């Protein structure tokens, strides 16, 4: 019974995670975010109560990992620690370890959680499609939906002629995050190996329309890699036909989005990487700037170098590996890279390759807590699930 409560609390937490507006980029916590963080603490408390026999080993491992990370901010990093960023990584680390322990050797719970998450991501996808159709938000601001309107500054959009289109957000803070969740949902669907082709095709059709209306190019590439696995490994050739229909329908708008003369996404990414290279020193290369300090270091560099910029240019570099390397430095980054290599060498799954495009070309998976929790859980499920067989 205790295990059921722990799994239920994990499911509820993940279902609400896109609404958590806790990001490394933020310098304050709104009331809603504090509520969701309290929910995280309650869920973790339920886990400790249900798995008290694992608490000692859990905290031994999490303490070592957290200590290495905090050392980057307090000892190795050259700037004062970003308190919220340290809290972010502590929550993500504890959550990941707790989820691994909770789902280990529990095939029934893993299967239920995969099916539930696919359903939740399907709801996010339909939410985003509805936003794109009506070209504004659905008025669910009380639960954390972003305010979307053509005239709002900072809303992800693109122009086609004289018409401006708002991209699908779903419950997330940005359309790229919605696309990332669709990639994760497709990976889970691939891992689930459902015996019902009608179910798989229906979900994939919804996912296809949603990721196309998000107009995230990195997300589309990752989504395409998972579809390629469906076609080549599972011989489900109808998937190509099903996903081709939305592509033909939204293809012209996708082409327009890619060559939008008013678009600044590519320019921002190029300038962000260029600034990261220019501001780097031998000391920052080895030690890093510390957890959550990249934007502070970038602001100082742009002011010192008298480089003209806009307020929205002060943002993490749009690449998860580059951002982590900048904040942790070569010393800690090398240690983490070795640990990841050892882990994935033992737990490798080809479908995980679909995560490379969104991780390489954006940062939301490591800067937004909701996206991070989904990434951690889905990756664990993909690694632990064996298509109906128990793992030990």
mmCIF file of C-alpha atoms in Angstrom:
data_model
loop_
_atom_site.group_PDB
_atom_site.id
_atom_site.type_symbol
_atom_site.label_atom_id
_atom_site.label_comp_id
_atom_site.label_asym_id
_atom_site.label_seq_id
_atom_site.Cartn_x
_atom_site.Cartn_y
_atom_site.Cartn_z
ATOM 1 C CA UNK A 1 0.000 0.000 0.000
ATOM 2 C CA UNK A 2 2.838 2.383 0.862
ATOM 3 C CA UNK A 3 4.424 1.775 -2.543
ATOM 4 C CA UNK A 4 1.146 2.686 -4.219
ATOM 5 C CA UNK A 5 1.001 5.971 -2.327
ATOM 6 C CA UNK A 6 4.595 6.742 -3.313
ATOM 7 C CA UNK A 7 3.892 5.992 -6.994
ATOM 8 C CA UNK A 8 0.670 8.002 -6.871
ATOM 9 C CA UNK A 9 2.443 11.030 -5.396
ATOM 10 C CA UNK A 10 5.159 10.712 -8.072
ATOM 11 C CA UNK A 11 2.533 10.575 -10.833
ATOM 12 C CA UNK A 12 0.657 13.630 -9.542
ATOM 13 C CA UNK A 13 3.909 15.551 -9.146
ATOM 14 C CA UNK A 14 4.966 14.760 -12.725
ATOM 15 C CA UNK A 15 1.531 15.572 -14.133
ATOM 16 C CA UNK A 16 1.724 19.052 -12.552
ATOM 17 C CA UNK A 17 5.444 19.562 -13.254
ATOM 18 C CA UNK A 18 4.986 21.606 -16.496
ATOM 19 C CA UNK A 19 3.179 24.244 -14.431
ATOM 20 C CA UNK A 20 6.159 24.633 -12.095
ATOM 21 C CA UNK A 21 7.742 27.954 -13.031
ATOM 22 C CA UNK A 22 10.955 27.252 -11.139
ATOM 23 C CA UNK A 23 13.926 27.940 -13.364
ATOM 24 C CA UNK A 24 17.622 28.574 -12.881
ATOM 25 C CA UNK A 25 17.020 31.778 -14.848
ATOM 26 C CA UNK A 26 14.644 33.185 -12.192
ATOM 27 C CA UNK A 27 15.779 35.327 -9.271
ATOM 28 C CA UNK A 28 12.502 35.060 -7.358
ATOM 29 C CA UNK A 29 9.860 32.478 -6.579
ATOM 30 C CA UNK A 30 6.181 33.288 -7.226
ATOM 31 C CA UNK A 31 3.502 31.946 -4.906
ATOM 32 C CA UNK A 32 2.468 29.140 -7.291
ATOM 33 C CA UNK A 33 6.048 27.938 -7.552
ATOM 34 C CA UNK A 34 6.356 27.811 -3.777
ATOM 35 C CA UNK A 35 3.200 25.696 -3.674
ATOM 36 C CA UNK A 36 4.614 23.189 -6.173
ATOM 37 C CA UNK A 37 7.957 23.088 -4.361
ATOM 38 C CA UNK A 38 6.031 22.274 -1.181
ATOM 39 C CA UNK A 39 4.353 19.458 -3.137
ATOM 40 C CA UNK A 40 7.827 18.186 -4.087
ATOM 41 C CA UNK A 41 8.828 18.112 -0.431
ATOM 42 C CA UNK A 42 5.613 16.286 0.553
ATOM 43 C CA UNK A 43 6.090 13.726 -2.241
ATOM 44 C CA UNK A 44 9.686 13.173 -1.159
ATOM 45 C CA UNK A 45 8.520 12.782 2.442
ATOM 46 C CA UNK A 46 6.050 10.081 1.328
ATOM 47 C CA UNK A 47 8.891 8.324 -0.453
ATOM 48 C CA UNK A 48 11.060 8.364 2.691
ATOM 49 C CA UNK A 49 8.148 7.011 4.758
ATOM 50 C CA UNK A 50 7.477 4.250 2.215
ATOM 51 C CA UNK A 51 11.113 3.308 1.609
ATOM 52 C CA UNK A 52 12.747 4.103 4.930
ATOM 53 C CA UNK A 53 15.121 1.148 4.496
ATOM 54 C CA UNK A 54 16.624 2.869 1.426
ATOM 55 C CA UNK A 55 17.029 6.277 3.044
ATOM 56 C CA UNK A 56 20.539 5.660 4.398
ATOM 57 C CA UNK A 57 22.048 4.583 1.049
ATOM 58 C CA UNK A 58 19.951 7.177 -0.803
ATOM 59 C CA UNK A 59 21.291 10.090 1.201
ATOM 60 C CA UNK A 60 24.840 8.763 1.108
ATOM 61 C CA UNK A 61 24.801 8.851 -2.703
ATOM 62 C CA UNK A 62 22.810 12.081 -3.000
ATOM 63 C CA UNK A 63 25.074 13.811 -0.474
ATOM 64 C CA UNK A 64 28.179 12.979 -2.503
ATOM 65 C CA UNK A 65 26.596 14.173 -5.754
ATOM 66 C CA UNK A 66 25.165 17.327 -4.167
ATOM 67 C CA UNK A 67 28.499 18.056 -2.488
ATOM 68 C CA UNK A 68 30.307 17.898 -5.829
ATOM 69 C CA UNK A 69 27.755 20.220 -7.386
ATOM 70 C CA UNK A 70 27.698 22.733 -4.541
ATOM 71 C CA UNK A 71 31.488 22.793 -4.571
ATOM 72 C CA UNK A 72 31.249 24.363 -8.016
ATOM 73 C CA UNK A 73 29.336 27.311 -6.588
ATOM 74 C CA UNK A 74 31.019 27.735 -3.219
ATOM 75 C CA UNK A 75 34.586 26.519 -3.729
ATOM 76 C CA UNK A 76 35.421 26.287 -7.426
ATOM 77 C CA UNK A 77 33.112 28.868 -8.976
ATOM 78 C CA UNK A 78 34.470 32.399 -9.203
ATOM 79 C CA UNK A 79 31.168 34.123 -8.428
ATOM 80 C CA UNK A 80 28.866 33.996 -5.349
ATOM 81 C CA UNK A 81 26.522 31.014 -5.319
ATOM 82 C CA UNK A 82 23.076 31.365 -6.865
ATOM 83 C CA UNK A 83 20.915 30.062 -4.009
ATOM 84 C CA UNK A 84 17.925 29.123 -6.171
ATOM 85 C CA UNK A 85 20.158 27.291 -8.642
ATOM 86 C CA UNK A 86 21.709 25.256 -5.806
ATOM 87 C CA UNK A 87 18.189 24.435 -4.535
ATOM 88 C CA UNK A 88 17.202 23.464 -8.090
ATOM 89 C CA UNK A 89 20.019 20.940 -8.424
ATOM 90 C CA UNK A 90 19.456 19.496 -4.957
ATOM 91 C CA UNK A 91 15.775 18.870 -5.789
ATOM 92 C CA UNK A 92 16.612 17.382 -9.199
ATOM 93 C CA UNK A 93 19.326 15.111 -7.752
ATOM 94 C CA UNK A 94 17.204 13.822 -4.861
ATOM 95 C CA UNK A 95 14.232 13.366 -7.178
ATOM 96 C CA UNK A 96 16.279 11.337 -9.666
ATOM 97 C CA UNK A 97 17.726 9.004 -7.036
ATOM 98 C CA UNK A 98 14.352 8.576 -5.318
ATOM 99 C CA UNK A 99 12.655 7.776 -8.650
ATOM 100 C CA UNK A 100 15.318 5.203 -9.524
ATOM 101 C CA UNK A 101 14.872 3.451 -6.169
ATOM 102 C CA UNK A 102 11.085 3.648 -6.342
ATOM 103 C CA UNK A 103 10.848 2.068 -9.808
ATOM 104 C CA UNK A 104 13.674 -0.468 -9.478
ATOM 105 C CA UNK A 105 12.478 -4.070 -9.751
ATOM 106 C CA UNK A 106 8.846 -2.944 -9.933
ATOM 107 C CA UNK A 107 7.679 -3.720 -13.435
ATOM 108 C CA UNK A 108 3.973 -3.189 -12.745
ATOM 109 C CA UNK A 109 4.486 0.346 -11.441
ATOM 110 C CA UNK A 110 6.836 1.173 -14.313
ATOM 111 C CA UNK A 111 4.293 0.064 -16.908
ATOM 112 C CA UNK A 112 1.469 2.005 -15.240
ATOM 113 C CA UNK A 113 3.631 5.119 -14.944
ATOM 114 C CA UNK A 114 4.695 4.932 -18.606
ATOM 115 C CA UNK A 115 1.084 4.637 -19.765
ATOM 116 C CA UNK A 116 0.014 7.466 -17.430
ATOM 117 C CA UNK A 117 2.797 9.790 -18.592
ATOM 118 C CA UNK A 118 2.006 9.096 -22.253
ATOM 119 C CA UNK A 119 -1.589 10.083 -21.459
ATOM 120 C CA UNK A 120 -0.494 13.244 -19.609
ATOM 121 C CA UNK A 121 1.811 14.301 -22.446
ATOM 122 C CA UNK A 122 -1.064 13.611 -24.836
ATOM 123 C CA UNK A 123 -3.135 16.142 -22.847
ATOM 124 C CA UNK A 124 -0.283 18.655 -23.017
ATOM 125 C CA UNK A 125 -0.151 18.091 -26.772
ATOM 126 C CA UNK A 126 -3.883 18.728 -27.233
ATOM 127 C CA UNK A 127 -3.607 21.787 -25.000
ATOM 128 C CA UNK A 128 -0.936 23.174 -27.297
ATOM 129 C CA UNK A 129 -2.901 22.362 -30.451
ATOM 130 C CA UNK A 130 -5.913 24.226 -29.061
ATOM 131 C CA UNK A 131 -3.757 27.277 -28.324
ATOM 132 C CA UNK A 132 -2.425 27.304 -31.871
ATOM 133 C CA UNK A 133 -5.917 26.952 -33.356
ATOM 134 C CA UNK A 134 -7.404 29.853 -31.365
ATOM 135 C CA UNK A 135 -4.104 31.816 -31.392
ATOM 136 C CA UNK A 136 -4.210 32.721 -27.720
ATOM 137 C CA UNK A 137 -4.129 31.031 -24.332
ATOM 138 C CA UNK A 138 -7.115 29.098 -22.970
ATOM 139 C CA UNK A 139 -7.559 31.381 -19.958
ATOM 140 C CA UNK A 140 -6.197 28.857 -17.446
ATOM 141 C CA UNK A 141 -3.908 31.370 -15.795
ATOM 142 C CA UNK A 142 -5.022 30.398 -12.302
ATOM 143 C CA UNK A 143 -3.197 27.053 -12.666
ATOM 144 C CA UNK A 144 -0.123 28.570 -14.322
ATOM 145 C CA UNK A 145 -0.829 28.728 -18.062
ATOM 146 C CA UNK A 146 1.318 31.289 -19.880
ATOM 147 C CA UNK A 147 -0.462 34.404 -21.138
ATOM 148 C CA UNK A 148 -0.407 34.177 -24.919
ATOM 149 C CA UNK A 149 -1.458 36.948 -27.290
ATOM 150 C CA UNK A 150 -0.023 38.223 -30.546
ATOM 151 C CA UNK A 151 0.835 41.597 -29.018
ATOM 152 C CA UNK A 152 2.564 40.242 -25.902
ATOM 153 C CA UNK A 153 6.322 40.727 -25.730
ATOM 154 C CA UNK A 154 8.405 37.578 -25.377
ATOM 155 C CA UNK A 155 5.747 35.212 -26.757
ATOM 156 C CA UNK A 156 7.220 32.633 -29.146
ATOM 157 C CA UNK A 157 5.809 33.426 -32.579
ATOM 158 C CA UNK A 158 6.731 33.834 -36.228
ATOM 159 C CA UNK A 159 5.499 35.848 -39.202
ATOM 160 C CA UNK A 160 4.086 34.650 -42.517
ATOM 161 C CA UNK A 161 3.519 37.606 -44.770
ATOM 162 C CA UNK A 162 1.465 40.080 -42.754
ATOM 163 C CA UNK A 163 0.124 37.346 -40.460
ATOM 164 C CA UNK A 164 1.756 36.554 -37.117
ATOM 165 C CA UNK A 165 1.292 33.106 -35.574
ATOM 166 C CA UNK A 166 1.673 32.128 -31.924
ATOM 167 C CA UNK A 167 3.404 28.787 -31.441
ATOM 168 C CA UNK A 168 1.848 26.082 -29.241
ATOM 169 C CA UNK A 169 2.887 26.225 -25.579
ATOM 170 C CA UNK A 170 0.619 23.785 -23.778
ATOM 171 C CA UNK A 171 1.096 24.140 -19.990
ATOM 172 C CA UNK A 172 4.814 24.914 -20.388
ATOM 173 C CA UNK A 173 6.704 28.197 -20.145
ATOM 174 C CA UNK A 174 7.852 27.958 -23.787
ATOM 175 C CA UNK A 175 6.898 26.110 -26.950
ATOM 176 C CA UNK A 176 10.319 24.430 -27.132
ATOM 177 C CA UNK A 177 9.614 22.809 -23.756
ATOM 178 C CA UNK A 178 6.352 21.419 -25.136
ATOM 179 C CA UNK A 179 8.285 19.941 -28.063
ATOM 180 C CA UNK A 180 10.766 18.368 -25.652
ATOM 181 C CA UNK A 181 7.929 16.717 -23.715
ATOM 182 C CA UNK A 182 6.533 15.324 -26.978
ATOM 183 C CA UNK A 183 9.923 13.748 -27.730
ATOM 184 C CA UNK A 184 9.907 12.182 -24.246
ATOM 185 C CA UNK A 185 6.332 10.943 -24.694
ATOM 186 C CA UNK A 186 7.198 9.364 -28.048
ATOM 187 C CA UNK A 187 10.197 7.644 -26.464
ATOM 188 C CA UNK A 188 7.932 6.226 -23.747
ATOM 189 C CA UNK A 189 5.420 5.038 -26.342
ATOM 190 C CA UNK A 190 8.265 3.357 -28.229
ATOM 191 C CA UNK A 191 9.467 1.704 -25.008
ATOM 192 C CA UNK A 192 5.975 0.579 -23.950
ATOM 193 C CA UNK A 193 5.598 -1.646 -27.023
ATOM 194 C CA UNK A 194 1.819 -1.439 -26.948
ATOM 195 C CA UNK A 195 0.005 -4.354 -28.584
ATOM 196 C CA UNK A 196 -2.700 -1.986 -29.847
ATOM 197 C CA UNK A 197 -1.593 -0.361 -33.095
ATOM 198 C CA UNK A 198 -4.720 1.822 -33.112
ATOM 199 C CA UNK A 199 -3.671 3.295 -29.759
ATOM 200 C CA UNK A 200 -0.092 3.895 -30.885
ATOM 201 C CA UNK A 201 -1.150 5.454 -34.193
ATOM 202 C CA UNK A 202 -3.729 7.722 -32.533
ATOM 203 C CA UNK A 203 -1.257 9.000 -29.940
ATOM 204 C CA UNK A 204 1.451 9.518 -32.562
ATOM 205 C CA UNK A 205 -0.945 11.510 -34.728
ATOM 206 C CA UNK A 206 -1.689 13.856 -31.802
ATOM 207 C CA UNK A 207 2.019 14.095 -30.993
ATOM 208 C CA UNK A 208 2.826 14.869 -34.639
ATOM 209 C CA UNK A 209 0.335 17.728 -34.874
ATOM 210 C CA UNK A 210 1.418 19.156 -31.518
ATOM 211 C CA UNK A 211 5.155 19.128 -32.208
ATOM 212 C CA UNK A 212 4.557 20.667 -35.630
ATOM 213 C CA UNK A 213 2.469 23.477 -34.100
ATOM 214 C CA UNK A 214 5.255 24.083 -31.574
ATOM 215 C CA UNK A 215 7.550 24.762 -34.569
ATOM 216 C CA UNK A 216 10.585 23.597 -32.594
ATOM 217 C CA UNK A 217 13.179 22.403 -35.082
ATOM 218 C CA UNK A 218 15.353 20.591 -32.533
ATOM 219 C CA UNK A 219 12.250 18.867 -31.152
ATOM 220 C CA UNK A 220 11.204 17.822 -34.659
ATOM 221 C CA UNK A 221 14.579 16.192 -35.295
ATOM 222 C CA UNK A 222 14.390 14.262 -32.014
ATOM 223 C CA UNK A 223 10.800 13.236 -32.776
ATOM 224 C CA UNK A 224 11.866 12.078 -36.231
ATOM 225 C CA UNK A 225 14.600 9.876 -34.756
ATOM 226 C CA UNK A 226 12.079 8.027 -32.575
ATOM 227 C CA UNK A 227 9.730 7.606 -35.545
ATOM 228 C CA UNK A 228 12.631 6.155 -37.495
ATOM 229 C CA UNK A 229 12.990 3.553 -34.740
ATOM 230 C CA UNK A 230 9.292 2.693 -35.038
ATOM 231 C CA UNK A 231 9.653 2.214 -38.788
ATOM 232 C CA UNK A 232 12.999 0.395 -38.987
ATOM 233 C CA UNK A 233 12.899 -1.742 -35.838
ATOM 234 C CA UNK A 234 9.202 -2.340 -35.359
ATOM 235 C CA UNK A 235 8.307 -2.389 -39.064
ATOM 236 C CA UNK A 236 5.302 -0.122 -38.482
ATOM 237 C CA UNK A 237 5.342 1.538 -41.887
ATOM 238 C CA UNK A 238 1.883 3.080 -41.452
ATOM 239 C CA UNK A 239 3.459 5.507 -39.024
ATOM 240 C CA UNK A 240 5.222 7.188 -41.942
ATOM 241 C CA UNK A 241 1.874 7.777 -43.629
ATOM 242 C CA UNK A 242 0.153 8.967 -40.439
ATOM 243 C CA UNK A 243 2.853 11.506 -39.606
ATOM 244 C CA UNK A 244 3.242 12.593 -43.218
ATOM 245 C CA UNK A 245 -0.301 14.016 -43.313
ATOM 246 C CA UNK A 246 0.311 16.654 -40.571
ATOM 247 C CA UNK A 247 3.703 17.401 -42.117
ATOM 248 C CA UNK A 248 2.092 18.183 -45.477
ATOM 249 C CA UNK A 249 -0.569 20.272 -43.728
ATOM 250 C CA UNK A 250 1.850 22.361 -41.644
ATOM 251 C CA UNK A 251 4.854 22.101 -43.963
ATOM 252 C CA UNK A 252 4.387 25.533 -45.589
ATOM 253 C CA UNK A 253 4.178 27.247 -42.186
ATOM 254 C CA UNK A 254 7.206 25.287 -40.958
ATOM 255 C CA UNK A 255 9.139 26.446 -44.027
ATOM 256 C CA UNK A 256 8.038 30.030 -43.396
ATOM 257 C CA UNK A 257 9.055 29.775 -39.735
ATOM 258 C CA UNK A 258 12.518 28.518 -40.738
ATOM 259 C CA UNK A 259 13.087 31.464 -43.073
ATOM 260 C CA UNK A 260 11.207 34.148 -41.143
ATOM 261 C CA UNK A 261 13.110 37.423 -41.739
ATOM 262 C CA UNK A 262 11.918 38.680 -38.330
ATOM 263 C CA UNK A 263 13.043 35.549 -36.515
ATOM 264 C CA UNK A 264 15.933 35.940 -34.090
ATOM 265 C CA UNK A 265 16.229 32.384 -32.724
ATOM 266 C CA UNK A 266 19.216 31.412 -34.853
ATOM 267 C CA UNK A 267 20.866 34.801 -34.401
ATOM 268 C CA UNK A 268 20.456 34.602 -30.615
ATOM 269 C CA UNK A 269 21.989 31.132 -30.512
ATOM 270 C CA UNK A 270 24.973 32.151 -32.626
ATOM 271 C CA UNK A 271 25.624 35.325 -30.637
ATOM 272 C CA UNK A 272 25.177 33.438 -27.348
ATOM 273 C CA UNK A 273 27.842 30.870 -28.278
ATOM 274 C CA UNK A 274 30.133 33.659 -29.578
ATOM 275 C CA UNK A 275 29.837 35.585 -26.294
ATOM 276 C CA UNK A 276 30.503 32.418 -24.315
ATOM 277 C CA UNK A 277 33.757 31.917 -26.231
ATOM 278 C CA UNK A 278 34.793 35.567 -25.948
ATOM 279 C CA UNK A 279 34.249 35.813 -22.191
ATOM 280 C CA UNK A 280 36.039 32.537 -21.437
ATOM 281 C CA UNK A 281 39.379 32.655 -19.654
ATOM 282 C CA UNK A 282 41.779 29.929 -18.602
ATOM 283 C CA UNK A 283 40.456 30.211 -15.038
ATOM 284 C CA UNK A 284 36.781 29.997 -16.087
ATOM 285 C CA UNK A 285 37.621 27.090 -18.388
ATOM 286 C CA UNK A 286 39.013 25.055 -15.512
ATOM 287 C CA UNK A 287 36.803 26.206 -12.635
ATOM 288 C CA UNK A 288 33.601 27.414 -14.264
ATOM 289 C CA UNK A 289 31.426 30.295 -13.087
ATOM 290 C CA UNK A 290 29.541 28.275 -10.476
ATOM 291 C CA UNK A 291 26.000 26.871 -10.403
ATOM 292 C CA UNK A 292 23.488 29.325 -11.848
ATOM 293 C CA UNK A 293 26.077 32.061 -12.393
ATOM 294 C CA UNK A 294 26.380 32.086 -16.186
ATOM 295 C CA UNK A 295 23.915 34.930 -16.723
ATOM 296 C CA UNK A 296 25.595 37.006 -14.023
ATOM 297 C CA UNK A 297 28.982 36.468 -15.674
ATOM 298 C CA UNK A 298 27.534 37.278 -19.104
ATOM 299 C CA UNK A 299 26.001 40.512 -17.816
ATOM 300 C CA UNK A 300 29.310 41.596 -16.323
ATOM 301 C CA UNK A 301 31.174 40.783 -19.552
ATOM 302 C CA UNK A 302 28.758 42.664 -21.828
ATOM 303 C CA UNK A 303 28.908 45.746 -19.596
ATOM 304 C CA UNK A 304 32.689 45.645 -19.303
ATOM 305 C CA UNK A 305 33.155 45.178 -23.051
ATOM 306 C CA UNK A 306 30.494 47.835 -23.785
ATOM 307 C CA UNK A 307 28.677 45.448 -26.138
ATOM 308 C CA UNK A 308 25.170 46.718 -27.031
ATOM 309 C CA UNK A 309 22.485 44.194 -26.140
ATOM 310 C CA UNK A 310 18.833 43.797 -25.168
ATOM 311 C CA UNK A 311 17.573 42.572 -21.823
ATOM 312 C CA UNK A 312 16.424 39.288 -23.373
ATOM 313 C CA UNK A 313 19.964 38.640 -24.622
ATOM 314 C CA UNK A 314 20.950 37.897 -21.020
ATOM 315 C CA UNK A 315 20.068 34.210 -21.111
ATOM 316 C CA UNK A 316 21.755 30.815 -20.766
ATOM 317 C CA UNK A 317 23.657 29.640 -23.820
ATOM 318 C CA UNK A 318 21.257 27.527 -25.910
ATOM 319 C CA UNK A 319 23.030 24.218 -25.406
ATOM 320 C CA UNK A 320 22.783 22.064 -22.296
ATOM 321 C CA UNK A 321 26.343 20.634 -22.521
ATOM 322 C CA UNK A 322 27.900 24.062 -23.132
ATOM 323 C CA UNK A 323 25.906 25.645 -20.297
ATOM 324 C CA UNK A 324 26.887 22.921 -17.831
ATOM 325 C CA UNK A 325 30.512 23.169 -18.907
ATOM 326 C CA UNK A 326 30.488 26.957 -18.461
ATOM 327 C CA UNK A 327 29.060 26.746 -14.941
ATOM 328 C CA UNK A 328 30.893 23.654 -13.679
ATOM 329 C CA UNK A 329 34.185 24.053 -15.540
ATOM 330 C CA UNK A 330 36.421 21.364 -16.997
ATOM 331 C CA UNK A 331 37.206 19.748 -13.625
ATOM 332 C CA UNK A 332 33.672 18.901 -12.456
ATOM 333 C CA UNK A 333 32.319 18.533 -15.999
ATOM 334 C CA UNK A 334 34.950 15.891 -16.685
ATOM 335 C CA UNK A 335 33.954 13.991 -13.547
ATOM 336 C CA UNK A 336 30.257 14.095 -14.475
ATOM 337 C CA UNK A 337 31.030 13.066 -18.067
ATOM 338 C CA UNK A 338 32.896 9.985 -16.812
ATOM 339 C CA UNK A 339 29.999 9.036 -14.507
ATOM 340 C CA UNK A 340 27.481 9.468 -17.343
ATOM 341 C CA UNK A 341 29.643 7.395 -19.687
ATOM 342 C CA UNK A 342 29.883 4.544 -17.180
ATOM 343 C CA UNK A 343 26.130 4.666 -16.548
ATOM 344 C CA UNK A 344 25.022 4.758 -20.190
ATOM 345 C CA UNK A 345 27.567 2.155 -21.240
ATOM 346 C CA UNK A 346 25.797 -0.228 -18.879
ATOM 347 C CA UNK A 347 22.254 1.051 -19.513
ATOM 348 C CA UNK A 348 22.426 2.075 -23.196
ATOM 349 C CA UNK A 349 19.185 2.250 -25.193
ATOM 350 C CA UNK A 350 19.271 3.429 -28.841
ATOM 351 C CA UNK A 351 16.083 5.461 -28.374
ATOM 352 C CA UNK A 352 17.958 7.768 -25.967
ATOM 353 C CA UNK A 353 19.765 9.187 -29.018
ATOM 354 C CA UNK A 354 16.579 11.172 -29.728
ATOM 355 C CA UNK A 355 17.487 13.401 -26.771
ATOM 356 C CA UNK A 356 20.669 14.656 -28.436
ATOM 357 C CA UNK A 357 19.073 17.363 -30.680
ATOM 358 C CA UNK A 358 17.017 19.110 -27.941
ATOM 359 C CA UNK A 359 19.858 18.833 -25.419
ATOM 360 C CA UNK A 360 22.493 20.027 -27.875
ATOM 361 C CA UNK A 361 20.471 22.934 -29.274
ATOM 362 C CA UNK A 362 18.557 24.208 -26.227
ATOM 363 C CA UNK A 363 18.831 24.495 -22.457
ATOM 364 C CA UNK A 364 15.303 24.033 -21.046
ATOM 365 C CA UNK A 365 15.898 20.430 -19.964
ATOM 366 C CA UNK A 366 18.433 21.637 -17.393
ATOM 367 C CA UNK A 367 17.174 25.135 -16.583
ATOM 368 C CA UNK A 368 13.428 24.504 -16.046
ATOM 369 C CA UNK A 369 12.563 22.216 -13.132
ATOM 370 C CA UNK A 370 9.369 20.838 -14.696
ATOM 371 C CA UNK A 371 11.186 19.808 -17.883
ATOM 372 C CA UNK A 372 14.083 18.404 -15.834
ATOM 373 C CA UNK A 373 11.813 16.173 -13.732
ATOM 374 C CA UNK A 374 10.125 14.826 -16.855
ATOM 375 C CA UNK A 375 13.492 14.173 -18.483
ATOM 376 C CA UNK A 376 14.831 12.365 -15.417
ATOM 377 C CA UNK A 377 11.745 10.174 -14.991
ATOM 378 C CA UNK A 378 11.329 9.309 -18.670
ATOM 379 C CA UNK A 379 15.019 8.450 -19.036
ATOM 380 C CA UNK A 380 14.827 6.167 -15.989
ATOM 381 C CA UNK A 381 11.712 4.462 -17.356
ATOM 382 C CA UNK A 382 13.336 3.911 -20.758
ATOM 383 C CA UNK A 383 16.427 2.428 -19.120
ATOM 384 C CA UNK A 384 14.627 0.228 -16.577
ATOM 385 C CA UNK A 385 11.716 -1.020 -18.696
ATOM 386 C CA UNK A 386 12.366 -4.189 -20.656
ATOM 387 C CA UNK A 387 9.215 -4.578 -22.717
ATOM 388 C CA UNK A 388 7.425 -6.830 -20.293
ATOM 389 C CA UNK A 389 10.377 -8.466 -18.544
ATOM 390 C CA UNK A 390 11.526 -7.800 -15.036
ATOM 391 C CA UNK A 391 14.922 -6.236 -14.420
ATOM 392 C CA UNK A 392 17.309 -6.849 -11.573
#
